[in-house]
XYZ file of N, CA and C in Angstrom:
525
model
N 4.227 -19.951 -27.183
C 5.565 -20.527 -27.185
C 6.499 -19.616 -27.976
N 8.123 -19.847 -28.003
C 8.712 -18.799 -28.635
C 8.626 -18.988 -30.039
N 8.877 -19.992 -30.545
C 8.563 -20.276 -32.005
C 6.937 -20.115 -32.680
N 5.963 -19.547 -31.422
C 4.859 -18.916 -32.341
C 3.811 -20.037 -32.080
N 3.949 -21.660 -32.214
C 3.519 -22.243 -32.134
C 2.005 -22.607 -32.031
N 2.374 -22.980 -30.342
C 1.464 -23.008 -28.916
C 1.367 -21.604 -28.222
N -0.048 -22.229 -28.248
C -0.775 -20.957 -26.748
C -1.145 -22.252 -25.724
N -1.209 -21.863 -24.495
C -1.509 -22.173 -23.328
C -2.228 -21.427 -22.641
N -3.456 -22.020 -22.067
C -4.680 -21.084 -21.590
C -5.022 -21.698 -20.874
N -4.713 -21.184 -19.277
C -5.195 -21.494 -17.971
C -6.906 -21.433 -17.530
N -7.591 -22.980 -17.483
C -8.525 -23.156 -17.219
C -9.073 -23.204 -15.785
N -9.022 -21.649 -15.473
C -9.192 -21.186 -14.175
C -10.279 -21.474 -13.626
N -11.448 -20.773 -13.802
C -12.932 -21.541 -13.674
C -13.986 -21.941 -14.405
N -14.765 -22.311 -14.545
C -16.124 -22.407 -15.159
C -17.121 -20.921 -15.152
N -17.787 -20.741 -16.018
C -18.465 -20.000 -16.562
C -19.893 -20.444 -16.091
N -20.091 -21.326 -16.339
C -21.897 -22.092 -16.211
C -21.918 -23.047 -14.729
N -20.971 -23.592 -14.234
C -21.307 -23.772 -13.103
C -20.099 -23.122 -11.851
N -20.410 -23.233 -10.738
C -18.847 -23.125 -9.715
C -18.403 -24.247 -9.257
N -17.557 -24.084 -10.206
C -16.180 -24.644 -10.201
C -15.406 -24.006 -10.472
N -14.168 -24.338 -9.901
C -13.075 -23.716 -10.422
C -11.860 -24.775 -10.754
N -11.486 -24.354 -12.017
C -10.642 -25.431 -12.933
C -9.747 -25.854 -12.273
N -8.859 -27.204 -12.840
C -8.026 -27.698 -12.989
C -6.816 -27.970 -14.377
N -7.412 -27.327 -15.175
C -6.523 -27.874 -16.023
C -6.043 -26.647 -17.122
N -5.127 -26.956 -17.768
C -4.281 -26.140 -19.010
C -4.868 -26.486 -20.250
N -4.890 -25.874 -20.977
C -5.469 -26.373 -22.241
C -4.272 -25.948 -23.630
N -3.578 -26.669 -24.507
C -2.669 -25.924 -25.335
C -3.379 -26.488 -27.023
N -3.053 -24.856 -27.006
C -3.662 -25.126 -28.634
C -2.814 -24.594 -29.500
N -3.411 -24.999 -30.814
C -1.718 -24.961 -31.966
C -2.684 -24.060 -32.766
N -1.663 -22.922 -32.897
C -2.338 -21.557 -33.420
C -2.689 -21.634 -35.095
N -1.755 -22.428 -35.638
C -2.023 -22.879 -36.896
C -3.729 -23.047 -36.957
N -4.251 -23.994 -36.275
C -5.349 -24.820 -36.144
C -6.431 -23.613 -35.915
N -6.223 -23.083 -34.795
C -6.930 -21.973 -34.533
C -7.341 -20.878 -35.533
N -6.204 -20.437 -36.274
C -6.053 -19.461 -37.055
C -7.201 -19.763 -38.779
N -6.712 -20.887 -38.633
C -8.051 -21.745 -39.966
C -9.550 -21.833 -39.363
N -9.716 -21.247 -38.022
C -10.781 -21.714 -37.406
C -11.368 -23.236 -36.926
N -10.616 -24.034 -37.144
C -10.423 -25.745 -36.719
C -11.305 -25.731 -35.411
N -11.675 -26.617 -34.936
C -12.917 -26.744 -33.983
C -12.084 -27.796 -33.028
N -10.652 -28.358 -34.098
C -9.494 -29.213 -33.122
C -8.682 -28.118 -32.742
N -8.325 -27.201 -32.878
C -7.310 -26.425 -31.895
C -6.684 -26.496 -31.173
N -8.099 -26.721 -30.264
C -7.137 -27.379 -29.035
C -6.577 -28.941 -28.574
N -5.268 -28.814 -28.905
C -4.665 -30.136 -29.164
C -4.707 -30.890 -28.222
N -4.505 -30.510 -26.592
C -4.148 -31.579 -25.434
C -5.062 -30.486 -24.135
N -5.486 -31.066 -23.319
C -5.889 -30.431 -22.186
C -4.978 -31.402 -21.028
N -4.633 -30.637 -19.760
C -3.591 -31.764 -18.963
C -4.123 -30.645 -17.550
N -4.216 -32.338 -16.884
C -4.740 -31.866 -15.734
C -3.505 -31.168 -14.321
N -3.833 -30.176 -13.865
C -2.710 -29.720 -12.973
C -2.755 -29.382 -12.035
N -1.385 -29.397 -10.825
C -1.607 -29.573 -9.592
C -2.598 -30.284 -8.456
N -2.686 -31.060 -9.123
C -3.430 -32.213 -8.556
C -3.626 -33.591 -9.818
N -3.909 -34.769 -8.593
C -4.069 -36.133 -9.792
C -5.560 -36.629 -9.517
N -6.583 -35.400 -8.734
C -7.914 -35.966 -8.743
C -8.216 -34.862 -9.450
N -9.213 -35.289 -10.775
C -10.018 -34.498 -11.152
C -11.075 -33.738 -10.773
N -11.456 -34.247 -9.833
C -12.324 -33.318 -8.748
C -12.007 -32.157 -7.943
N -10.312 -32.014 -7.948
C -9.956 -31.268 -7.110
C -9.677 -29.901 -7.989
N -10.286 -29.073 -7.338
C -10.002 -27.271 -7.704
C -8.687 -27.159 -7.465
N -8.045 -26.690 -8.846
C -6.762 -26.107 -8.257
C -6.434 -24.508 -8.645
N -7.381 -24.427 -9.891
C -7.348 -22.418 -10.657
C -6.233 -22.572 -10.712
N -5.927 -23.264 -11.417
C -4.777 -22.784 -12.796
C -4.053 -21.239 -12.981
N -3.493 -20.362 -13.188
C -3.253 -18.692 -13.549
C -2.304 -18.867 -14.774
N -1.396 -17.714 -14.686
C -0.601 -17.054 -15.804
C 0.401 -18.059 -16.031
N 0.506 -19.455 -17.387
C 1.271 -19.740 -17.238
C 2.117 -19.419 -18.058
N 3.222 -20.089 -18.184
C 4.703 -19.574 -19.056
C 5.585 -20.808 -19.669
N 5.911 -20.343 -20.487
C 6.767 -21.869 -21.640
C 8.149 -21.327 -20.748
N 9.193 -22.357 -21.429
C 10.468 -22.108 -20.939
C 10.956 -21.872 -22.487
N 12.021 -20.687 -22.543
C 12.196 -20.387 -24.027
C 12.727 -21.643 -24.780
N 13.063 -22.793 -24.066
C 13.412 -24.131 -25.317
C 11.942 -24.317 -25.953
N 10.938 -23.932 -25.228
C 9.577 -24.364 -25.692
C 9.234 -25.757 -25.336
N 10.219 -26.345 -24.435
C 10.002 -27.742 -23.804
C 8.856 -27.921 -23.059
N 8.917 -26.963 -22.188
C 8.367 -27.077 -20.832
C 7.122 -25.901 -20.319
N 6.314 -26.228 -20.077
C 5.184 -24.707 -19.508
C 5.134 -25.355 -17.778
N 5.489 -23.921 -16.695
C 5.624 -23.522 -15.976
C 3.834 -22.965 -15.599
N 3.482 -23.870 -14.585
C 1.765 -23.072 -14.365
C 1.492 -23.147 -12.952
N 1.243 -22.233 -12.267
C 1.155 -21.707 -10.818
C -0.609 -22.036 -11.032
N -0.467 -22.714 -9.430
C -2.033 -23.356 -9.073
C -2.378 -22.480 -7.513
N -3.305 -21.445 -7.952
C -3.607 -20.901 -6.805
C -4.417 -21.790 -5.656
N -5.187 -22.024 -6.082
C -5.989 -23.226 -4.494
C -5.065 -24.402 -4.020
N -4.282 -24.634 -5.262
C -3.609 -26.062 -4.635
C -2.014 -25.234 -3.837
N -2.164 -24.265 -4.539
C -0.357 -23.581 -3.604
C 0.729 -24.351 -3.887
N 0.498 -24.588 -5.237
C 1.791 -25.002 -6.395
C 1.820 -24.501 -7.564
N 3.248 -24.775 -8.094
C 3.150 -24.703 -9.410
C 3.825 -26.009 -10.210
N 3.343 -26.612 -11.421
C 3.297 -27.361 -12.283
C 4.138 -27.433 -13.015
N 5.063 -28.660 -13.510
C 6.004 -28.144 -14.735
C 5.335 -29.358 -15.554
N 4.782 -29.031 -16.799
C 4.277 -29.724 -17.976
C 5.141 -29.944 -19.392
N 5.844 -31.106 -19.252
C 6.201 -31.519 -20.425
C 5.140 -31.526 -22.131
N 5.974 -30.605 -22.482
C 4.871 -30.317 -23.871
C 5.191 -31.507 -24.802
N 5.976 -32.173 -25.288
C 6.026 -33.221 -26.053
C 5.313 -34.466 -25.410
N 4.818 -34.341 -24.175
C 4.081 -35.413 -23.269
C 2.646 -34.986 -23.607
N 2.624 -34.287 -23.401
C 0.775 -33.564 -23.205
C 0.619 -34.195 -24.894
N 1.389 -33.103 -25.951
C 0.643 -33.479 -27.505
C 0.481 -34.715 -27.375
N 1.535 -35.846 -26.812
C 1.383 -37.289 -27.290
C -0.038 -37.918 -26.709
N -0.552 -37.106 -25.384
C -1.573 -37.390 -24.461
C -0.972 -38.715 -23.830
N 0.769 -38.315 -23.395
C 0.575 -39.247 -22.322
C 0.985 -38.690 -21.384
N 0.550 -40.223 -20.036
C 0.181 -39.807 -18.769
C 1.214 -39.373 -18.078
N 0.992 -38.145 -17.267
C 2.324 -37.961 -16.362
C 3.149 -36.519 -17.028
N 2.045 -36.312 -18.392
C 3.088 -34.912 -18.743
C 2.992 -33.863 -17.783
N 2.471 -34.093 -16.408
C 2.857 -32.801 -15.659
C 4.061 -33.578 -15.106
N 5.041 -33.253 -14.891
C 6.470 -33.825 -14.802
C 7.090 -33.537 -13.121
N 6.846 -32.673 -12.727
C 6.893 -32.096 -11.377
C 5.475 -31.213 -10.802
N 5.518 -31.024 -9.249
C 4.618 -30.343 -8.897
C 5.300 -29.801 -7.873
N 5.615 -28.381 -7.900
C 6.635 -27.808 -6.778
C 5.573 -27.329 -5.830
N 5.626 -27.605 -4.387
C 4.629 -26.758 -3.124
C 5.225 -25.359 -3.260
N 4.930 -24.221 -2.607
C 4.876 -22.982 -2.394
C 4.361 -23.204 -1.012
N 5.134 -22.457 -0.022
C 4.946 -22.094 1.037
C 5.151 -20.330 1.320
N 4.655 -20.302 2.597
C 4.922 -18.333 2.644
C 5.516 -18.411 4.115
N 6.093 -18.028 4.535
C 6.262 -17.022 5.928
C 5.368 -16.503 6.459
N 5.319 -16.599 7.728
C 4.520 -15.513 8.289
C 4.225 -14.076 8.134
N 2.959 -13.326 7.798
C 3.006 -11.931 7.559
C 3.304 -11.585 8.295
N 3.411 -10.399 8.298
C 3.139 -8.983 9.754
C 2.160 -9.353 10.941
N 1.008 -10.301 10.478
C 0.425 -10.295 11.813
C 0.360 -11.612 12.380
N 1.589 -12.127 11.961
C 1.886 -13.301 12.385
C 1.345 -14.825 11.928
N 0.313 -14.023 11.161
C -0.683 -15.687 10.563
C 0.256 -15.762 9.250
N 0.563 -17.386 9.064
C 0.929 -18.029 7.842
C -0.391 -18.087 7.142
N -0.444 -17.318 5.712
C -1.634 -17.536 4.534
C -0.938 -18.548 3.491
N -1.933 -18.965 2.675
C -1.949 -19.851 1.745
C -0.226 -19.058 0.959
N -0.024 -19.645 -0.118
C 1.432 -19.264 -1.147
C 0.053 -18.704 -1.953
N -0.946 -19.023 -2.811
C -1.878 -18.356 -3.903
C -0.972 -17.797 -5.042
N 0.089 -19.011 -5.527
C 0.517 -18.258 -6.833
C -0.557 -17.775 -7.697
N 0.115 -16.935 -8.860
C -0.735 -16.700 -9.542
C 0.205 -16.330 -10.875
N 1.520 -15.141 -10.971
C 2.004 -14.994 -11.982
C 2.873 -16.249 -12.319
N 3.795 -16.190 -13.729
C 4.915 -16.786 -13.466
C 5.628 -16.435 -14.849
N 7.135 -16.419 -14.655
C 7.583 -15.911 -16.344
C 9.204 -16.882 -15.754
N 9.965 -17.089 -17.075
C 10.634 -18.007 -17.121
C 12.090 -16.956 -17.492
N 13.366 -17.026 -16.745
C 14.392 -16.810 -17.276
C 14.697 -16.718 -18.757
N 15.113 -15.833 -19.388
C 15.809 -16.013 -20.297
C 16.941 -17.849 -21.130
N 17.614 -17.757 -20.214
C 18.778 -18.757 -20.133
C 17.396 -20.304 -19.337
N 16.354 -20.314 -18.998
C 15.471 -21.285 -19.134
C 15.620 -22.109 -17.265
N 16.578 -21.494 -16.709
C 16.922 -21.989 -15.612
C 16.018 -21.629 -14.436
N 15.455 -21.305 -14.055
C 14.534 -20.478 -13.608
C 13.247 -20.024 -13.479
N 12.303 -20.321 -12.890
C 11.061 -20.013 -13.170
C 11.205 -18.936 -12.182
N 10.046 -17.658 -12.161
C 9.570 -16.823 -11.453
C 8.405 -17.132 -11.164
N 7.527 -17.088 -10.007
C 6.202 -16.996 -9.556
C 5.718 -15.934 -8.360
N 4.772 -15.098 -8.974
C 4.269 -14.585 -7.937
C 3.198 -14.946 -6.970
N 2.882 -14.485 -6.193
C 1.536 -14.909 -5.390
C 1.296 -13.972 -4.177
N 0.460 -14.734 -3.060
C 0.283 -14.305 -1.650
C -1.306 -13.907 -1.825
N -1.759 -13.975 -1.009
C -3.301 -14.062 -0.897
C -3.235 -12.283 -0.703
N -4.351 -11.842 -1.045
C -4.396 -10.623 -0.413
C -4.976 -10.225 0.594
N -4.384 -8.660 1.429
C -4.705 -8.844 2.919
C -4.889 -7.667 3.122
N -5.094 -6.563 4.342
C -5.664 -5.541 4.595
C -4.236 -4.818 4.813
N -3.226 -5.219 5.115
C -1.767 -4.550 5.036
C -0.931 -4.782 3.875
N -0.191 -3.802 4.065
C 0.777 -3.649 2.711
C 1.514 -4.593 2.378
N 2.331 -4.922 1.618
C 3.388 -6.084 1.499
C 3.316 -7.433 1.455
N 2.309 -7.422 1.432
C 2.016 -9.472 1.639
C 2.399 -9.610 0.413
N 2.581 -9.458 -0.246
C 3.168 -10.363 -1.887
C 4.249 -11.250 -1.335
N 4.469 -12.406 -2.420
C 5.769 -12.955 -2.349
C 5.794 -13.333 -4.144
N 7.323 -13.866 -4.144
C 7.986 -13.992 -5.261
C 9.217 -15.209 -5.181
N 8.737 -16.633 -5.473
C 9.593 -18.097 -5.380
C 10.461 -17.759 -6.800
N 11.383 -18.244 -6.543
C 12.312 -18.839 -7.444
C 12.628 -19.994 -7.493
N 11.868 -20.686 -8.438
C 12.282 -22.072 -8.378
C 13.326 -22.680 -9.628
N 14.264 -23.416 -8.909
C 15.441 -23.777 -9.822
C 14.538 -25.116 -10.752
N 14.435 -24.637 -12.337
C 13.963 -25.683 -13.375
C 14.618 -27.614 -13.033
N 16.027 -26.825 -12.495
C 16.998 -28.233 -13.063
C 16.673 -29.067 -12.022
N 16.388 -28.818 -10.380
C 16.099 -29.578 -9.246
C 14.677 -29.636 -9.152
N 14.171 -28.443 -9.897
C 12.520 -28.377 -9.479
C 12.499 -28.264 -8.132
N 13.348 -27.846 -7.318
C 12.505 -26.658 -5.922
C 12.789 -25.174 -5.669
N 12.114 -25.088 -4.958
C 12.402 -23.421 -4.603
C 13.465 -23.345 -3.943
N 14.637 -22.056 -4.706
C 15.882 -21.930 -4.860
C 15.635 -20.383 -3.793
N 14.333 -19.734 -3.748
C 14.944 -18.448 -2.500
C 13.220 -18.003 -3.125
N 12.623 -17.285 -2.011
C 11.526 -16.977 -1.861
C 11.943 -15.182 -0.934
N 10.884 -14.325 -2.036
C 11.517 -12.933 -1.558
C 9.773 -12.446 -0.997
N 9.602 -11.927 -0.241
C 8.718 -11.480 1.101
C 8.418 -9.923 0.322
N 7.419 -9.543 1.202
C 7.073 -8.084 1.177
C 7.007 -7.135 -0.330
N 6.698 -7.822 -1.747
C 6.648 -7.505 -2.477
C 4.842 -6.827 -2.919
N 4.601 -5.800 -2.620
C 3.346 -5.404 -2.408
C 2.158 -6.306 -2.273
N 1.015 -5.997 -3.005
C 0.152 -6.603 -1.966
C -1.078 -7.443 -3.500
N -1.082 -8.930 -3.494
C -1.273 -9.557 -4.324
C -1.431 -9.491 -5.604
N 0.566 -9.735 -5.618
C 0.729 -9.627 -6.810
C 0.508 -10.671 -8.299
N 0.372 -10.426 -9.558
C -0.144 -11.061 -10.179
C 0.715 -11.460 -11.511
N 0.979 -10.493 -12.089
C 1.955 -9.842 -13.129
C 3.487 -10.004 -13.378
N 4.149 -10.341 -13.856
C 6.070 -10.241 -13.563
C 6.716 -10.407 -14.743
N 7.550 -10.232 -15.093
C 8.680 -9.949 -16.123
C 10.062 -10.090 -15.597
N 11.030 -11.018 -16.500
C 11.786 -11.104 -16.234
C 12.944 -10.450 -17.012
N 13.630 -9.756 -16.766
C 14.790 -8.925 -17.698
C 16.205 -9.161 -17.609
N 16.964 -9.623 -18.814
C 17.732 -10.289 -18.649
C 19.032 -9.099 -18.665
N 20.079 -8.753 -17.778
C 20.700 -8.138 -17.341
C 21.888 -7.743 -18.352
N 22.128 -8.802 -18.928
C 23.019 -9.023 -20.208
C 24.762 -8.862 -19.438
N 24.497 -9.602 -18.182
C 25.885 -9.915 -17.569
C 26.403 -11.483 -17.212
């Protein structure tokens, strides 16, 4: 988080069996840093409301108020907006929205999954970035949603950004 806080650590899969996660886990670095065995303060389940369901969690991102974490669900082909003052309290419903991700058709005409995976947050907090796109044997399949925070949907989705991308940064123009 920006104030140092919270970490957020995408519980992508399991280690000891296959599965692949569902959930976020946020821990308060204070806690951590003493070695505390509580650390981790809240786990919250995402992109989906069955616990059974795989969704692989990826790269998620706070919004600089530190309100809100932004978490792209590759199997489910969303991303999550998690109220952080909801999760610490452990109540229900702190995932607050669940935006779909859709893609366009590639080059060879087949519609693939969205497979977010990055995501980084505007400066000014308005804004989420997410990357994704499954990867494919031709160039360009990436995509890149912009989803507006304040409506929670996707505000413009940009195509042909190489080929499953993961990574992103957002730089604030200073205009």
């Amino acid at each position: 988080s920006a104030d140092g806080r919270w970490v957020v650590a995408a519980n992508r899969e399991s280690q000891q069996i296959a599965f692949e996660g569902n959930t976020i886990s946020i821990i308060d670095v204070n806690l951590a840093a003493a070695r505390s065995p509580t650390a981790e303060v809240a786990r919250v389940l995402v992109g989906t409301s069955d616990s059974n369901v795989q969704t692989r969690p990826f790269i998620p991102s706070f919004t600089p108020d530190g309100k809100f974490i932004v978490v792209p669900n590759f199997r489910a082909n969303n991303v999550s907006i998690v109220d952080l003052s909801m999760a610490l309290a452990h109540q229900p419903g702190a995932e607050v929205a669940r935006v779909p991700l859709t893609r366009p058709a590639d080059a060879d005409g087949v519609v693939r999954p969205a497979r977010p995976k990055g995501s980084a947050v505007t400066a000014d907090g308005r804004f989420a970035v997410i990357s994704g796109g499954p990867r494919t044997t031709f160039a360009a399949s990436g995509t890149v949603w912009i989803i507006d925070l304040r409506t929670r949907t996707v505000a413009a989705t940009v195509t042909g950004v190489g080929n499953d991308p993961y990574g992103l940064a957002v730089v604030d123009r200073g205009d």
